[in-house]
Amino acid sequence: AAVFAQARKEARSRELEMTFKVADMRQCAQTHGVLSTDNSLLHLSGDNEIGVALQSFYQCLRQDGVAIVSLGVYLEDEEIWQ
């Protein structure tokens, strides 16, 4: 995907050796980092699966690993933004 191509390009430009993979967030393998963006957690089928994914993030991180999760709030009432 384009996101991975851009990430690889950025890593190479900084002379960083990195591997990027797509994984089922409910069953990831041990890693140095987890990046979950664009409300991907909210596409799971409920609070229980979100909890499973977050627990999986925690369990798969190495001791010095980091997880970055972004969630956005989108409101239907546009007047709130004004």
Coordinates of N, CA and C in Angstrom, one line a residue, residues 54-80:
L54 N -6.1 -4.3 22.2 CA -5.2 -3.5 23.0 C -4.3 -4.4 23.9
Q55 N -4.9 -5.5 24.4 CA -4.1 -6.4 25.2 C -3.0 -7.1 24.3
S56 N -3.4 -7.4 23.0 CA -2.4 -7.9 22.1 C -1.3 -7.0 21.8
F57 N -1.6 -5.7 21.7 CA -0.5 -4.7 21.5 C 0.4 -4.8 22.6
Y58 N -0.1 -4.8 23.8 CA 0.7 -4.8 25.0 C 1.6 -6.1 25.1
Q59 N 1.0 -7.2 24.8 CA 1.7 -8.5 24.9 C 2.8 -8.6 23.8
C60 N 2.6 -8.1 22.7 CA 3.5 -8.3 21.6 C 4.7 -7.3 21.6
L61 N 4.6 -6.2 22.4 CA 5.7 -5.3 22.4 C 6.9 -5.8 23.2
R62 N 8.0 -5.6 22.7 CA 9.3 -5.9 23.4 C 9.4 -4.9 24.6
Q63 N 10.3 -5.2 25.5 CA 10.4 -4.4 26.7 C 10.6 -2.9 26.4
D64 N 11.3 -2.6 25.4 CA 11.5 -1.2 25.0 C 10.6 -0.7 23.9
G65 N 9.6 -1.5 23.6 CA 8.7 -1.1 22.5 C 7.7 0.0 22.8
V66 N 7.1 0.5 21.8 CA 6.1 1.5 21.9 C 4.9 1.3 21.0
A67 N 3.7 1.6 21.5 CA 2.5 1.6 20.7 C 1.9 3.0 20.6
I68 N 1.6 3.3 19.4 CA 0.9 4.6 19.1 C -0.4 4.3 18.5
V69 N -1.5 4.8 19.1 CA -2.8 4.6 18.7 C -3.5 6.0 18.6
S70 N -4.1 6.2 17.4 CA -4.8 7.5 17.3 C -6.3 7.2 17.0
L71 N -7.1 8.0 17.7 CA -8.6 7.9 17.5 C -9.1 9.3 17.3
G72 N -10.0 9.5 16.4 CA -10.6 10.8 16.1 C -12.1 10.7 16.5
V73 N -12.6 11.8 16.8 CA -14.0 11.9 17.1 C -14.6 12.8 16.0
Y74 N -15.6 12.2 15.3 CA -16.3 12.9 14.3 C -17.7 13.1 14.7
L75 N -18.1 14.3 14.7 CA -19.5 14.7 15.1 C -20.4 14.9 13.9
E76 N -21.6 14.4 14.1 CA -22.5 14.5 13.0 C -23.1 16.0 12.9
D77 N -23.1 16.7 14.0 CA -23.7 18.0 14.0 C -22.6 19.0 13.7
E78 N -22.6 19.5 12.4 CA -21.5 20.4 12.0 C -21.6 21.7 12.7
E79 N -22.7 22.1 13.3 CA -22.8 23.4 14.0 C -21.8 23.4 15.2
I80 N -21.4 22.3 15.7 CA -20.5 22.2 16.8 C -19.1 22.8 16.4

